[in-house]
CSV table of C-alpha atoms and ligand atoms in Angstrom, one decimal:
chain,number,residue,atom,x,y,z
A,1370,UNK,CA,70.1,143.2,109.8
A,1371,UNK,CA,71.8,139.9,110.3
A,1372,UNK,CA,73.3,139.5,114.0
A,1373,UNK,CA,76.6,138.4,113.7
A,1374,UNK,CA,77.8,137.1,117.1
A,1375,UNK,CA,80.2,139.3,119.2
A,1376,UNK,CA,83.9,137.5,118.6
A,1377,UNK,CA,86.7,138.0,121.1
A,1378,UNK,CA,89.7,138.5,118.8
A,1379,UNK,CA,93.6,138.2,119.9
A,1380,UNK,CA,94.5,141.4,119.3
A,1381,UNK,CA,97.7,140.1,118.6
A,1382,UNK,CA,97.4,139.0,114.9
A,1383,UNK,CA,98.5,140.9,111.9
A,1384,UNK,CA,96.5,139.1,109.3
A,1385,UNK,CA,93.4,141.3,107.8
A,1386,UNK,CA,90.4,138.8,108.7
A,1387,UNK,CA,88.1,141.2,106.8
A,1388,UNK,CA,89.4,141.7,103.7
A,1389,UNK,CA,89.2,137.5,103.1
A,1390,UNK,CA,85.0,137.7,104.4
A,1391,UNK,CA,83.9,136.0,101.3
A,1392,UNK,CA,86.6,133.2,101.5
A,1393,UNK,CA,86.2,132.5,105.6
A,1394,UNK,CA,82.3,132.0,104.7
A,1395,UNK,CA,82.6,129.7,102.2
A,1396,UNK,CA,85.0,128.0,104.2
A,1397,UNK,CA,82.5,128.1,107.2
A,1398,UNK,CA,80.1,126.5,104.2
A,1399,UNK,CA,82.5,123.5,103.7
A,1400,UNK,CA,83.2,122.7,107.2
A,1401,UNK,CA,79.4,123.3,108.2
A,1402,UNK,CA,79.3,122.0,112.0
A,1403,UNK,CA,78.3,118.3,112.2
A,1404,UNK,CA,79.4,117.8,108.9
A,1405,UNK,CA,82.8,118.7,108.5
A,1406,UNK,CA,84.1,115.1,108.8
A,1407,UNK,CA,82.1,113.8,106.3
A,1408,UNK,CA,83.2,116.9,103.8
A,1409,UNK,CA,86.9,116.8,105.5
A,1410,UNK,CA,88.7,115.3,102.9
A,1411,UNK,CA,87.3,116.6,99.5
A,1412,UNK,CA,85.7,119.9,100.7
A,1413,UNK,CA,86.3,121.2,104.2
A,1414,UNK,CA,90.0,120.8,104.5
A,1415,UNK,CA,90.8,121.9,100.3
A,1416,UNK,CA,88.8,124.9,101.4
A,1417,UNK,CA,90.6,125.5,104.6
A,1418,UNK,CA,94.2,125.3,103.1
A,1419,UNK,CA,93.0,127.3,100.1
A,1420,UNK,CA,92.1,130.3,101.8
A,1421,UNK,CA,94.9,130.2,104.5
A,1422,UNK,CA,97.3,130.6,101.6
A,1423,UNK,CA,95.7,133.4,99.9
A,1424,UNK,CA,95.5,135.1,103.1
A,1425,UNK,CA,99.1,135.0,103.6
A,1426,UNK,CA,99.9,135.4,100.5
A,1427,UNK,CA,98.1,138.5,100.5
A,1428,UNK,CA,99.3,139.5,103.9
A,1429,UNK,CA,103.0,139.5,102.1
A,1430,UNK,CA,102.3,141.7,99.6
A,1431,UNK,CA,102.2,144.1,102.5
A,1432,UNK,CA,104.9,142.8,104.4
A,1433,UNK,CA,107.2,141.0,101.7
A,1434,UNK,CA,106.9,138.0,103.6
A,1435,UNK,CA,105.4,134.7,102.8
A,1436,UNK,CA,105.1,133.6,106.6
A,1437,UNK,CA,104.3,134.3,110.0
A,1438,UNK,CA,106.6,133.8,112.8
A,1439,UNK,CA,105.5,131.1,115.6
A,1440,UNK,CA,104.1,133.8,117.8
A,1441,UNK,CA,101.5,135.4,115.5
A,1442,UNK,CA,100.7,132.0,113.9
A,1443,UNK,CA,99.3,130.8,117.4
A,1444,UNK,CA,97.3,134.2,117.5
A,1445,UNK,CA,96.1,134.2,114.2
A,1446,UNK,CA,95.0,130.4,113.7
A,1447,UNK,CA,93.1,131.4,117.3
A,1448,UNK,CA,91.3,134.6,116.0
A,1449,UNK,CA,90.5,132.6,112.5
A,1450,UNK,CA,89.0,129.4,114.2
A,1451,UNK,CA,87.2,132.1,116.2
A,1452,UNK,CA,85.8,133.5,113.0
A,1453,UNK,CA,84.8,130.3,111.4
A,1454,UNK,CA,83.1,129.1,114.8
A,1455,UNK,CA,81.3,132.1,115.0
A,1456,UNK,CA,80.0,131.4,111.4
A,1457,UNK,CA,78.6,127.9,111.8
A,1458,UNK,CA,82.0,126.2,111.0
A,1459,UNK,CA,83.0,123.2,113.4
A,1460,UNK,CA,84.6,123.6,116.2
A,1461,UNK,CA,87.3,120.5,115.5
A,1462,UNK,CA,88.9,121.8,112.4
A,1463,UNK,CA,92.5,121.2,114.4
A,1464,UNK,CA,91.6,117.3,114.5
A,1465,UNK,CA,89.3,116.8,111.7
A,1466,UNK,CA,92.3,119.2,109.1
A,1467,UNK,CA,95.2,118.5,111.1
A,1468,UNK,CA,95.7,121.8,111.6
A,1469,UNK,CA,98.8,123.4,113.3
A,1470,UNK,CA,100.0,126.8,113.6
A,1471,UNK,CA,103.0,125.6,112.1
A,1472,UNK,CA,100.5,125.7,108.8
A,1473,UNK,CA,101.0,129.6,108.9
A,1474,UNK,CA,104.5,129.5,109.5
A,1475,UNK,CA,107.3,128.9,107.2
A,1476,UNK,CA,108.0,125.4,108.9
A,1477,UNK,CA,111.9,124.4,107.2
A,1478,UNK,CA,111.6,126.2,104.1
A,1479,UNK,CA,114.6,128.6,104.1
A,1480,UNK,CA,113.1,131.3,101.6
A,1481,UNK,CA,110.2,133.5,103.0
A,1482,UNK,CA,111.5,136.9,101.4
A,1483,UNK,CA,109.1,138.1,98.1
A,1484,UNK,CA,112.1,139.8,96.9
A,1485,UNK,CA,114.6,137.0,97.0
A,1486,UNK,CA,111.6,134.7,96.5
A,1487,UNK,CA,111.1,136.1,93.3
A,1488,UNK,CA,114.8,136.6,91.9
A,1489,UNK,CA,115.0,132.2,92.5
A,1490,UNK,CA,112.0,131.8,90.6
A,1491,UNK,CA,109.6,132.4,87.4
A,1492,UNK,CA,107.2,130.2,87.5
A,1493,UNK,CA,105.0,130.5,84.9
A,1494,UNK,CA,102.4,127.7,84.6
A,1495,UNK,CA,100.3,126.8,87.7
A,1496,UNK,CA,101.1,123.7,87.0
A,1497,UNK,CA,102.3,121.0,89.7
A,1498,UNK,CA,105.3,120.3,87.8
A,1499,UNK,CA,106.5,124.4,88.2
A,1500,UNK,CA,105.3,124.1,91.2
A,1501,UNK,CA,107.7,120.8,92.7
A,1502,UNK,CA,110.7,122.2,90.4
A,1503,UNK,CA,110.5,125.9,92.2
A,1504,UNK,CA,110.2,124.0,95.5
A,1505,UNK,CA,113.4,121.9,94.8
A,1506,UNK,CA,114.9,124.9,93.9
A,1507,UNK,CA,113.9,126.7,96.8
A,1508,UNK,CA,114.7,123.9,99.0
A,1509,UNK,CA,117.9,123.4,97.4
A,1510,UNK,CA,119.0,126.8,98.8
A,1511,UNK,CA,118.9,125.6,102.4
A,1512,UNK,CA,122.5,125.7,104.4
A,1513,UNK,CA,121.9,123.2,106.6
A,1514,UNK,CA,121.1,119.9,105.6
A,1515,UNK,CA,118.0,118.0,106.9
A,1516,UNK,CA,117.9,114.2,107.2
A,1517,UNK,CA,114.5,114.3,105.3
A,1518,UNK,CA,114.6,116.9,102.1
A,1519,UNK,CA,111.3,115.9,101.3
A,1520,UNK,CA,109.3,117.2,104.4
A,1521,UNK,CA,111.4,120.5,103.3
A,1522,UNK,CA,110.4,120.3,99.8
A,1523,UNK,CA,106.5,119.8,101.3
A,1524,UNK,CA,107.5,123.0,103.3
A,1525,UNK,CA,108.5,124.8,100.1
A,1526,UNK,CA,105.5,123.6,98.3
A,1527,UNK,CA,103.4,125.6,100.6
A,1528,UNK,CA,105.5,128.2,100.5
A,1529,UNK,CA,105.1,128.5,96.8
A,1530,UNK,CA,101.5,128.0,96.8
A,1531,UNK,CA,101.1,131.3,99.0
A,1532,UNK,CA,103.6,133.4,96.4
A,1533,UNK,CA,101.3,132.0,93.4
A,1534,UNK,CA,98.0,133.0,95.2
A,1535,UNK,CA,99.4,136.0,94.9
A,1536,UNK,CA,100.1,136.1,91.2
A,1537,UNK,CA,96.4,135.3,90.4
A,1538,UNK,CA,92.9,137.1,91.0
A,1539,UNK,CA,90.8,135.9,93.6
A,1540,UNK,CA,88.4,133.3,91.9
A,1541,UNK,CA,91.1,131.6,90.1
A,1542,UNK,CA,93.4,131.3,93.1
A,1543,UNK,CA,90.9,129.7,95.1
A,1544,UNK,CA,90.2,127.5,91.9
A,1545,UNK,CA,94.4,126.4,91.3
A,1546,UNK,CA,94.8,125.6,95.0
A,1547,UNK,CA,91.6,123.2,95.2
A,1548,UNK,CA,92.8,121.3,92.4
A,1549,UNK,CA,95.7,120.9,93.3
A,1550,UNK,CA,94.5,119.9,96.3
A,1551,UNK,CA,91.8,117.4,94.8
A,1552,UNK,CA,94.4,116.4,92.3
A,1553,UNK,CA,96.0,114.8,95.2
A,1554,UNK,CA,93.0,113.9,97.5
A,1555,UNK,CA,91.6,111.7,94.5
A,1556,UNK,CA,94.5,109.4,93.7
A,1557,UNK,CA,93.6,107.6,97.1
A,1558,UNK,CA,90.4,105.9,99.0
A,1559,UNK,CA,89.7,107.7,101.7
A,1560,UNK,CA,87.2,104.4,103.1
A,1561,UNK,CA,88.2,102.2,106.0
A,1562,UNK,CA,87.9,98.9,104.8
A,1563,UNK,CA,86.3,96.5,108.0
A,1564,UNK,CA,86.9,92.8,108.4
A,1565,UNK,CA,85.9,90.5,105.5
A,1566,UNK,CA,84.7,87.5,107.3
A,1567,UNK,CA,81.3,87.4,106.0
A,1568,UNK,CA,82.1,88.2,102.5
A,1569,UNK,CA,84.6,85.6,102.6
A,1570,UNK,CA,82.6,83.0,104.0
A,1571,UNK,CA,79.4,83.9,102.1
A,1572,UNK,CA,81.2,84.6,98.4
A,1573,UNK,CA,84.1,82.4,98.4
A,1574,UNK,CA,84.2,80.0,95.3
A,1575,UNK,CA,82.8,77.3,96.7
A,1576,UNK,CA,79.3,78.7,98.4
A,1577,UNK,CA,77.1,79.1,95.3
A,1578,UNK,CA,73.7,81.0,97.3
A,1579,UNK,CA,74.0,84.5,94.8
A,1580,UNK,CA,71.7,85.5,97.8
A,1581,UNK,CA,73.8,84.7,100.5
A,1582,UNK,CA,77.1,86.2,98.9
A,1583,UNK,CA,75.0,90.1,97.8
A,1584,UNK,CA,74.0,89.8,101.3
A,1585,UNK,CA,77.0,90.3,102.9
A,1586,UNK,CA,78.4,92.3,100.0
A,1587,UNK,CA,75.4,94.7,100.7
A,1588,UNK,CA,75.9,94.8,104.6
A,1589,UNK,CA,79.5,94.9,104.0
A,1590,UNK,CA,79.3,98.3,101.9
A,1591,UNK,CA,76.6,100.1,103.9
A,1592,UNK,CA,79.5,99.7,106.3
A,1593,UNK,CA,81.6,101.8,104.1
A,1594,UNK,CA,78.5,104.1,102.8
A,1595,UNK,CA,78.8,105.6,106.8
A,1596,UNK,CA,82.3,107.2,106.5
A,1597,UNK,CA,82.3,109.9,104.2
A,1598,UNK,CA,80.9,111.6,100.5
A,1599,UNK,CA,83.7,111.0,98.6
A,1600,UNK,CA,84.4,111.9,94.7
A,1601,UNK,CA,84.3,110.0,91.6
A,1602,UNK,CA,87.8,109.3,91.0
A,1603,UNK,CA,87.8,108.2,94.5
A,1604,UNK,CA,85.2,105.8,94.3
A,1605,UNK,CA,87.3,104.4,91.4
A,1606,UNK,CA,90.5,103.5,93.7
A,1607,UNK,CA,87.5,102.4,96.3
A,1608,UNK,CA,86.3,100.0,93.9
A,1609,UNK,CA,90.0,98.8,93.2
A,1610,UNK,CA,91.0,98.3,96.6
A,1611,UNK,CA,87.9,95.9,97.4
A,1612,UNK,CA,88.4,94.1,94.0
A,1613,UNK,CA,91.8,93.5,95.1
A,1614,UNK,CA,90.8,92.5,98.6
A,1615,UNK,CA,88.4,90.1,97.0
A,1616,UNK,CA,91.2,88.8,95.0
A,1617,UNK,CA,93.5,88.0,97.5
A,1618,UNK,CA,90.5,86.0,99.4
A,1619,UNK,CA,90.2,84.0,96.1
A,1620,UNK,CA,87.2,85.0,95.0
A,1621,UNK,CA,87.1,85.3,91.7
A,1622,UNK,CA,83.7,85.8,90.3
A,1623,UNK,CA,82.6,89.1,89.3
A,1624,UNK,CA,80.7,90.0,92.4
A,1625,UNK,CA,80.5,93.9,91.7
A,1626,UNK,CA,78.9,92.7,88.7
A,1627,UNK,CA,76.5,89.8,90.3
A,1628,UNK,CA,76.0,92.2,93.0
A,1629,UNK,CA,75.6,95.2,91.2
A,1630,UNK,CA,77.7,97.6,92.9
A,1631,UNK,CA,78.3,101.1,91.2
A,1632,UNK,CA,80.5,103.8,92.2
A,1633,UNK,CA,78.0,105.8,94.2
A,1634,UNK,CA,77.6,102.5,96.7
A,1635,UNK,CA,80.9,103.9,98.1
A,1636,UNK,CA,79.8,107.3,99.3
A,1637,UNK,CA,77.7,108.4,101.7
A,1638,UNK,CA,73.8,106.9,100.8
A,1639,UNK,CA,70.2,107.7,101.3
A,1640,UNK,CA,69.8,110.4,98.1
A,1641,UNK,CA,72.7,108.4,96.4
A,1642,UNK,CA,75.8,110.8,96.1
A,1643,UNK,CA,79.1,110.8,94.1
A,1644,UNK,CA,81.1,114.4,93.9
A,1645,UNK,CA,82.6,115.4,91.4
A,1646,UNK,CA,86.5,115.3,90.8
A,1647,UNK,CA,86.5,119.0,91.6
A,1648,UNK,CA,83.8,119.6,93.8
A,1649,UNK,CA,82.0,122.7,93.8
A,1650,UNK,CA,81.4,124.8,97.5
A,1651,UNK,CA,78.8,124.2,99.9
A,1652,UNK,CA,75.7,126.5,99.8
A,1653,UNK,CA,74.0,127.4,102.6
A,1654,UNK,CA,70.2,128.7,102.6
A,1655,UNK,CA,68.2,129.8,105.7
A,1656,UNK,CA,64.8,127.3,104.7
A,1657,UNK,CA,66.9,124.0,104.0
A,1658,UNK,CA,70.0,124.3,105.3
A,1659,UNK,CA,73.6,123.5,104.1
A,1660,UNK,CA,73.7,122.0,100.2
A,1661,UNK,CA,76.0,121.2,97.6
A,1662,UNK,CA,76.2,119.5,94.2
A,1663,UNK,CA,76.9,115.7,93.2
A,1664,UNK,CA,77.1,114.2,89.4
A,1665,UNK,CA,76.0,110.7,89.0
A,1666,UNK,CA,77.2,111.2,85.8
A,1667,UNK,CA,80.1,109.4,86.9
A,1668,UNK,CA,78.0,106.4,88.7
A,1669,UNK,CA,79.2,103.5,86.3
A,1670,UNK,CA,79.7,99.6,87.5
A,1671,UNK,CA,82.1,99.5,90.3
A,1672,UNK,CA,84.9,97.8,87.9
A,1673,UNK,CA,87.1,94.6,88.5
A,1674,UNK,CA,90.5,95.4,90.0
A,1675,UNK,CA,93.3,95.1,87.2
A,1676,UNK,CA,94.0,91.7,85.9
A,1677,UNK,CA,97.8,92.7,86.4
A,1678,UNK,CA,97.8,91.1,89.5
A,1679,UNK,CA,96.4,87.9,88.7
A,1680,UNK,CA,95.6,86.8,85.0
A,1681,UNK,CA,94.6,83.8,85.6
A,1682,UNK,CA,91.4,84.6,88.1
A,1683,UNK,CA,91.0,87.9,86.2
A,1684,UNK,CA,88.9,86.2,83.0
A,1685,UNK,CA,85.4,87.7,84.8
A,1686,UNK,CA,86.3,91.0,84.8
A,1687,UNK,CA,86.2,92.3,80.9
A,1688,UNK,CA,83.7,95.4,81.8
A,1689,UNK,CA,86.0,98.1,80.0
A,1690,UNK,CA,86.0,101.1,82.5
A,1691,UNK,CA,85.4,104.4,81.2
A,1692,UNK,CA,87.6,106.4,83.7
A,1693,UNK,CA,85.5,110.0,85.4
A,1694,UNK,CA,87.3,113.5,84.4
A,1695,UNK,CA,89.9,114.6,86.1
A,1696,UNK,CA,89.9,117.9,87.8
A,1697,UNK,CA,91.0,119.6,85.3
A,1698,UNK,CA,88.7,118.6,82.4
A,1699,UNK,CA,85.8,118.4,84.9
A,1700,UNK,CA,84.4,121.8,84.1
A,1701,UNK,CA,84.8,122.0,80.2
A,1702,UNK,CA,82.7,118.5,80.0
A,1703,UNK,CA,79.7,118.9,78.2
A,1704,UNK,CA,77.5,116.6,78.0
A,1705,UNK,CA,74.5,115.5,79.7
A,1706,UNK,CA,74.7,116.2,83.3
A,1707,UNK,CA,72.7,114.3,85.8
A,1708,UNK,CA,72.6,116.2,89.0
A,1709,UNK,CA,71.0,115.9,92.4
A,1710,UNK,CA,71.5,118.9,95.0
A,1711,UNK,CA,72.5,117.0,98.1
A,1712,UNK,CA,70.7,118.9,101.3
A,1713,UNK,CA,72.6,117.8,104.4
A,1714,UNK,CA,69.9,118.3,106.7
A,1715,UNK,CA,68.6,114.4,105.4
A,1716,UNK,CA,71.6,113.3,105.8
A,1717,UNK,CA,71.7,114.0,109.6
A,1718,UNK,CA,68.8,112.8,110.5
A,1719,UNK,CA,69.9,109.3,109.1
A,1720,UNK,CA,72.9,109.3,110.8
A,1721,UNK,CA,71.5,110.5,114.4
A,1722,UNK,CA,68.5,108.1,113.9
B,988,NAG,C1,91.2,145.3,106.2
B,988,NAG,O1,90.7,145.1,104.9
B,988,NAG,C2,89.5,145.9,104.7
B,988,NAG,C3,88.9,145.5,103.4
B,988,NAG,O2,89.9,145.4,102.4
B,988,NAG,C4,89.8,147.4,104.8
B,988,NAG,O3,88.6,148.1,104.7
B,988,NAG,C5,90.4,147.6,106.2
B,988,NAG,O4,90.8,149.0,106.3
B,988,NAG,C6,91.6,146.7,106.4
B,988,NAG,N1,92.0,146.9,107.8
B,988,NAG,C7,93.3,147.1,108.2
B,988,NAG,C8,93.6,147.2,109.6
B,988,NAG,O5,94.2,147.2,107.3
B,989,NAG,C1,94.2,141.6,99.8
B,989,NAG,O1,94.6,142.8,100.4
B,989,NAG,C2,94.1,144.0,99.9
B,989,NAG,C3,94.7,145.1,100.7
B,989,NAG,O2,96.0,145.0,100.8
B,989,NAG,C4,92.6,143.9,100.0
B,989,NAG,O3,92.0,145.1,99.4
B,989,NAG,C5,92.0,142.7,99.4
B,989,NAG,O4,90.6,142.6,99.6
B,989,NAG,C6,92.7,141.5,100.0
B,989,NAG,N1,92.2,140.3,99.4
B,989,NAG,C7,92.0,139.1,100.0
B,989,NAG,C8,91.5,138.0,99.3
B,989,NAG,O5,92.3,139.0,101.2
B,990,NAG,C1,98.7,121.6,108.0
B,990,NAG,O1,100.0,120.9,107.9
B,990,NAG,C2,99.9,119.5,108.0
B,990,NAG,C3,101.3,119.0,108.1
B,990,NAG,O2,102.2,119.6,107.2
B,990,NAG,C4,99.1,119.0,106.8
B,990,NAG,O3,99.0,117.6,106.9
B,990,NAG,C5,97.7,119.6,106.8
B,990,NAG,O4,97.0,119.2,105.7
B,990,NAG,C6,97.8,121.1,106.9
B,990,NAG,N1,96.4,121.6,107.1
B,990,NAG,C7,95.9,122.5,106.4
B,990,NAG,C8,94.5,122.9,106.7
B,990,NAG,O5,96.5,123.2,105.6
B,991,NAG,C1,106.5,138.2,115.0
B,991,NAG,O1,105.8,139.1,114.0
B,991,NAG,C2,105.2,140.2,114.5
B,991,NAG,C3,104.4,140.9,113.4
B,991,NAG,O2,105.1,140.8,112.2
B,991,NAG,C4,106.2,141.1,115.2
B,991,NAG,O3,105.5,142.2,115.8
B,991,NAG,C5,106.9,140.3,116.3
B,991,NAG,O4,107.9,141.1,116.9
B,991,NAG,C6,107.5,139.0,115.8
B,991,NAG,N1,108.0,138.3,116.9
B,991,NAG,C7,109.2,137.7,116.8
B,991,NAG,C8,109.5,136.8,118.0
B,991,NAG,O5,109.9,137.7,115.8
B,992,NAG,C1,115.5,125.7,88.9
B,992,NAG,O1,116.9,126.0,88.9
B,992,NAG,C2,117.5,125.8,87.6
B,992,NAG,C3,118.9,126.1,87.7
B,992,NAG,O2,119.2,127.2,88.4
B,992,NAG,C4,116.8,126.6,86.5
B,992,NAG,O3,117.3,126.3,85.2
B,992,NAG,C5,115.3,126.3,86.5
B,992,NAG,O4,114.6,127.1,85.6
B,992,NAG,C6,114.7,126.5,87.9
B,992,NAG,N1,113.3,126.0,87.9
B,992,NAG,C7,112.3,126.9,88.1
B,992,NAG,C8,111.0,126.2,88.2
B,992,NAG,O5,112.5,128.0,88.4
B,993,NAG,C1,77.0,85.7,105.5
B,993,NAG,O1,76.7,87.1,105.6
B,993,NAG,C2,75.9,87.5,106.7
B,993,NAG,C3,75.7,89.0,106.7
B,993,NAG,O2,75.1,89.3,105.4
B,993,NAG,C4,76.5,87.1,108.0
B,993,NAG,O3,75.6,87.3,109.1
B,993,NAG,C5,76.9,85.6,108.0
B,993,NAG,O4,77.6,85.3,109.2
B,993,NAG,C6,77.7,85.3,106.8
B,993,NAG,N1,78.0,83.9,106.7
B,993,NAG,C7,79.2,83.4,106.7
B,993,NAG,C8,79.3,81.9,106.6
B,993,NAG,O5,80.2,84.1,106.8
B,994,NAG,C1,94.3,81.4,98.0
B,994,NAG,O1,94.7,80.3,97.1
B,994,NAG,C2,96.1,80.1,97.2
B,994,NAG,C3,96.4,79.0,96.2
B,994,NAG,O2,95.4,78.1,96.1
B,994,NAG,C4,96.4,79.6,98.7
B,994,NAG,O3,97.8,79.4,98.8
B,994,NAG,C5,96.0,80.8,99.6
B,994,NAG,O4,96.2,80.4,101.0
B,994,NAG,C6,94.5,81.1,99.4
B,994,NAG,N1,94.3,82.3,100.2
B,994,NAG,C7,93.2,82.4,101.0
B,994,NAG,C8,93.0,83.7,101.7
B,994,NAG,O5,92.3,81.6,101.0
């Protein structure tokens, strides 16, 4: 028998831990220990907010509510971080998720009620678009005003999240709430961008050494390559935010091109890794360790920023950019796939050597 180790719980949260096993461990998957922060933004964190709204959501249909008050959310984020710990999840989820117990609460929403929930609404697509409109709606209901409606509407949003998980079976609520989640996560680069200097000095229109110039672009992108595995789609804005960068330093050859920078150059190296839009959960196997999925399907030429910004320097950059899936149409792609299964385990020793 597996020896699960002892866990000291609260005693003082409502929320049935047990019944959500299969969710917590997955989630302990996602967040695995020393790599949480690379996984925060496109698995770990998803995960996390994905399965703390279909527990509450759950929890409501016992108690008609959609929230806890401020006490039991203090004991129940406790008892759950106690849980994932206890699994092999990190112990920094607070920092690395921004996790509060005001994420179990109702925070300014002023509908909690199933009942009068559901005589407001009927939403019937999960959809982002019912999903914002019932939050407005909700919001709207609110007595007092608040200087900032759209931190209530955010409130709401979360609110409505829990009362869909609800509505839907297991699978497919963890499913809606990570893309909507990744729907968001991928419209932005995650990446720290460092100082320029040396790409400036080395590729700037004048200095002609190709050498000199992929140099620095090289050192200048294992720089980035050591903050996180990152998705397709956000390798894309990646690629556009440099490009921009590059165009507001005036250089205006190609030097993704020249240099040959592809997508995958923006996530985390060694095997060469690019998630997909949606990516799927973690795996973990006694022998080898915690593993997921990447697609270098998606690995195409980094591509030139758009010319919008400046036609004139922009006459380099005609690659035509065929844009990853989204989310959505991720799974239903056919096609030929190429995949690599991604163990961790390398991955750590690179980054402790
Ligand atoms: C919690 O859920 C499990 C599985 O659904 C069930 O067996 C158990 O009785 C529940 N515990 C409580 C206190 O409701
Ligand atoms: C939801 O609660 C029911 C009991 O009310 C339980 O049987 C079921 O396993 C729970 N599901 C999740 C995902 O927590
Ligand atoms: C908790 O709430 C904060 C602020 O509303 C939000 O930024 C964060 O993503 C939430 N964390 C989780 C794990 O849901
Ligand atoms: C908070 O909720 C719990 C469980 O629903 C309840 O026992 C407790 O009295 C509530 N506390 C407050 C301050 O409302
Ligand atoms: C929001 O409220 C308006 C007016 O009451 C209603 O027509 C609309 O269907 C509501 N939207 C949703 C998503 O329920
Ligand atoms: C060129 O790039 C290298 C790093 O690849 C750097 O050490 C050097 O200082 C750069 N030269 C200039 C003139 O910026
Ligand atoms: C780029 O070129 C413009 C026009 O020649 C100039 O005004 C600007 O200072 C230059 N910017 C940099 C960062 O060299």
């Amino acid at each position: 028998m597996k020896k699960e180790p002892l866990i000291i719980f609260s005693g003082l949260c409502s929320l049935n831990f047990t019944a959500s096993e299969g969710l917590i461990q997955t989630t302990s998957h996602n967040c695995w220990t020393v790599f949480a922060p690379l996984l925060a933004n496109v698995m770990c964190c998803p995960q996390l907010d994905a399965t703390l709204t279909i527990i509450l959501g759950n929890a409501s249909e016992e108690t008609g509510l959609l929230a806890l008050n401020r006490t039991q959310s203090k004991h129940c984020l406790l008892d759950l971080e106690r849980i994932l710990l206890g699994k092999g999840a990190s112990s920094q989820l607070r920092s690395i998720c921004s996790l509060y117990s005001s994420n179990l609460t109702v925070s300014s929403c002023p509908v909690i009620e199933v009942d009068e929930f559901e005589s407001v609404e009927c939403c019937e697509k999960a959809c982002q678009n019912a999903i914002l409109d019932a939050a407005t709606n909700i919001t709207l209901k609110a007595s007092e005003p608040l200087t900032d409606n759209s931190v209530r509407i955010s409130d709401c949003k979360n609110i409505v999240h829990r009362w869909l998980a609800t509505k839907l079976e297991l699978s497919q609520a963890k499913e809606t709430l990570r893309g909507l989640a990744n729907c968001k996560i991928n419209r932005a680069c995650p990446l720290v961008f460092p100082d320029m200097r040396d790409i400036s000095g080395n590729c700037s229109n004048g200095v002609s050494s190709q050498t000199g110039c992929c140099g620095a672009m090289d050192s200048y992108v294992s720089h980035l390559q050591k903050q996180a595995l990152i998705t397709n789609l956000q390798a894309l804005d990646c690629a556009t935010s440099l490009g921009t960068k590059l165009q507001k330093l005036n250089i205006t050859k190609n030097v993704f091109n020249v240099c040959r920078i592809s997508l995958k150059d923006f996530s985390l190296q060694e095997s060469g890794c690019l998630l997909p839009s949606l990516p799927s959960d973690a795996i973990f196997d006694q022998d080898s360790g915690i593993s997921f999925t990447c697609d270098l399907n998606d690995n195409i030429p980094a591509p030139c920023p758009s010319s919008s910004s400046s036609q004139s320097s922009a006459s380099t950059c005609k690659t035509p950019v065929r844009i990853p899936a989204l989310p959505a149409a991720a799974s239903s792609q056919p096609g030929v796939t190429r995949l690599v299964i991604f163990v961790l385990s390398v991955v750590l020793v690179i980054l402790l050597s």
